[in-house]
Coordinates of C-alpha atoms and ligand atoms in Angstrom, one line a residue:
X1 CA 107.3 83.3 83.9
X2 CA 109.3 85.1 86.6
X3 CA 107.5 87.1 89.3
X4 CA 108.7 89.4 92.1
X5 CA 106.8 89.2 95.3
X6 CA 107.7 92.0 97.8
X7 CA 106.6 91.8 101.4
X8 CA 106.7 95.4 102.6
X9 CA 109.0 96.6 105.4
X10 CA 110.9 94.3 107.7
X11 CA 110.5 92.5 111.0
X12 CA 112.0 95.4 113.0
X13 CA 110.4 98.3 111.1
X14 CA 109.2 101.0 113.6
X15 CA 105.5 101.8 113.8
X16 CA 104.1 99.3 111.4
X17 CA 102.0 97.1 113.7
X18 CA 98.6 96.7 115.2
X19 CA 97.7 99.3 117.9
X20 CA 97.9 96.5 120.6
X21 CA 101.4 95.6 119.3
X22 CA 100.4 92.0 118.7
X23 CA 101.2 91.9 115.0
X24 CA 103.9 93.6 113.0
X25 CA 102.9 94.4 109.4
X26 CA 105.8 92.4 108.1
X27 CA 104.5 89.2 109.6
X28 CA 101.3 89.5 107.6
X29 CA 103.1 90.6 104.4
X30 CA 105.7 87.9 104.7
X31 CA 103.2 85.1 105.4
X32 CA 101.1 86.0 102.4
X33 CA 104.3 86.3 100.2
X34 CA 105.3 82.7 101.3
X35 CA 101.9 81.3 100.4
X36 CA 101.9 83.1 97.0
X37 CA 105.3 81.7 96.3
X38 CA 104.2 78.1 97.1
X39 CA 101.0 78.4 95.0
X40 CA 102.8 79.9 92.0
X41 CA 105.8 77.5 92.2
X42 CA 103.3 74.6 92.0
X43 CA 102.0 76.2 88.7
X44 CA 105.6 76.4 87.3
X45 CA 106.3 80.1 88.0
X46 CA 109.6 81.3 89.3
X47 CA 109.0 83.5 92.3
X48 CA 111.7 85.8 93.7
X49 CA 111.5 87.9 96.9
X50 CA 112.8 91.5 97.1
X51 CA 112.4 91.4 100.9
X52 CA 114.5 89.5 103.4
X53 CA 113.6 87.8 106.7
X54 CA 116.1 89.6 109.0
X55 CA 116.1 93.3 107.9
X56 CA 114.0 96.0 106.2
X57 CA 115.6 96.0 102.7
X58 CA 115.9 99.6 101.5
X59 CA 113.5 100.5 98.7
X60 CA 116.3 101.3 96.3
X61 CA 117.8 97.8 96.9
X62 CA 114.4 96.2 96.3
X63 CA 113.7 98.1 93.1
X64 CA 117.2 97.6 91.6
X65 CA 117.0 93.8 92.5
X66 CA 113.6 93.6 90.8
X67 CA 114.8 95.5 87.7
X68 CA 117.9 93.3 87.3
X69 CA 115.8 90.1 87.8
X70 CA 114.1 90.1 84.5
X71 CA 110.7 89.5 86.2
X72 CA 107.6 90.3 84.3
X73 CA 105.3 91.3 87.2
X74 CA 105.7 92.7 90.7
X75 CA 103.3 92.7 93.6
X76 CA 104.2 94.5 96.8
X77 CA 102.1 93.2 99.7
X78 CA 101.1 95.4 102.6
X79 CA 98.6 95.9 105.4
X80 CA 97.1 99.4 105.9
X81 CA 96.9 101.8 108.8
X82 CA 94.9 104.9 109.6
X83 CA 96.7 106.6 112.4
X84 CA 98.2 104.8 115.4
X85 CA 95.0 103.7 117.3
X86 CA 91.9 101.8 116.3
X87 CA 89.7 103.7 113.9
X88 CA 86.8 103.0 111.5
X89 CA 88.7 103.0 108.2
X90 CA 88.5 99.5 106.6
X91 CA 88.7 97.6 103.3
X92 CA 91.2 96.8 100.6
X93 CA 92.8 99.1 98.1
X94 CA 95.5 98.7 95.5
X95 CA 97.9 101.2 94.0
X96 CA 99.6 101.7 90.6
X97 CA 101.9 104.5 89.5
X98 CA 99.9 107.5 88.1
X99 CA 101.5 107.3 84.6
X100 CA 101.3 103.5 84.5
X101 CA 100.5 101.9 81.1
X102 CA 97.3 99.9 80.3
X103 CA 98.9 96.5 81.2
X104 CA 99.7 97.7 84.7
X105 CA 96.3 99.2 85.1
X106 CA 94.7 95.9 84.0
X107 CA 96.9 94.0 86.5
X108 CA 96.0 96.4 89.3
X109 CA 92.3 96.0 88.6
X110 CA 92.6 92.2 88.5
X111 CA 94.4 92.1 91.8
X112 CA 91.9 94.5 93.4
X113 CA 88.8 92.6 92.1
X114 CA 90.3 89.2 93.0
X115 CA 91.1 90.3 96.6
X116 CA 87.6 91.7 97.1
X117 CA 85.9 88.6 95.8
X118 CA 88.1 86.3 97.8
X119 CA 87.8 88.2 101.1
X120 CA 84.4 90.1 100.8
X121 CA 86.0 93.1 102.4
X122 CA 85.0 96.7 101.5
X123 CA 86.3 97.7 98.0
X124 CA 88.3 100.9 98.3
X125 CA 89.3 100.7 94.7
X126 CA 92.3 100.9 92.5
X127 CA 94.2 104.1 93.2
X128 CA 97.4 105.8 92.0
X129 CA 100.3 106.8 94.2
X130 CA 103.9 108.0 93.7
X131 CA 105.4 105.0 95.7
X132 CA 109.0 104.0 95.0
X133 CA 108.1 100.4 94.4
X134 CA 105.8 101.5 91.6
X135 CA 107.8 104.5 90.3
X136 CA 111.3 102.9 90.2
X137 CA 110.4 99.5 88.8
X138 CA 110.4 98.6 85.1
X139 CA 107.7 95.8 85.0
X140 CA 104.0 96.2 85.8
X141 CA 104.0 96.7 89.5
X142 CA 101.1 96.9 91.9
X143 CA 101.0 97.6 95.7
X144 CA 98.2 95.9 97.5
X145 CA 96.9 97.0 101.0
X146 CA 95.0 93.9 102.2
X147 CA 93.1 95.5 105.2
X148 CA 93.6 97.9 108.1
X149 CA 95.7 96.9 111.1
X150 CA 93.9 99.9 112.8
X151 CA 90.4 98.4 112.3
X152 CA 89.5 96.0 115.1
X153 CA 87.9 93.3 113.0
X154 CA 90.4 93.5 110.2
X155 CA 93.3 93.4 112.6
X156 CA 92.0 90.0 113.8
X157 CA 91.6 88.9 110.2
X158 CA 95.1 89.9 109.2
X159 CA 96.4 87.7 112.0
X160 CA 94.4 84.6 110.9
X161 CA 95.9 81.9 108.7
X162 CA 92.6 81.6 106.9
X163 CA 92.5 85.3 105.9
X164 CA 96.2 85.2 104.8
X165 CA 95.4 82.2 102.6
X166 CA 92.4 84.0 101.0
X167 CA 94.7 87.0 100.2
X168 CA 97.4 84.7 98.8
X169 CA 94.9 82.8 96.7
X170 CA 93.6 86.1 95.3
X171 CA 97.0 87.4 94.4
X172 CA 98.1 84.2 92.8
X173 CA 94.9 84.0 90.8
X174 CA 95.4 87.5 89.5
X175 CA 98.9 86.7 88.4
X176 CA 97.8 83.6 86.5
X177 CA 95.2 85.7 84.7
X178 CA 97.9 87.9 83.1
X179 CA 98.8 86.5 79.8
X180 CA 102.4 87.0 78.7
Ligands
LIG1 ZN1 103.1 98.8 104.5

């Protein structure tokens, strides 16, 4: 089974970082993507990345690569932010396209539930959004926001190898739960 893992943004993307500047969002997204790939490859999955290490691949390029790949599922990995300074918003939320079919909804709920049980963070639920990665892709696609860079405690978690592993384990588990 072929899977697309998408680490949101790129290493140089403006803005996307913790308020103290210590972590760029891409570094979290990319680390989790690598761990998911290692786990799934060990289970016999083929994992392709729609991001690249040295640039912020444009969304259009990401979605057309995903659509051409023949992959059956897509997960776009992100870390959240509420404003530009530390604030109380916290927890994990996942997004699907508003008109997504039942299989995508099921995948989204599996990912959300799996992330919450693996991390024990606040459950902000499965939501809908008109994001390009969800709208312009042809396979079931879910965007996960694994915690807030703008929440003091979650910013520390997002930088820890242990928390990244927990997120990767949850994402891999949800993928293996999806029958063909
Ligand atoms: Zn993001």
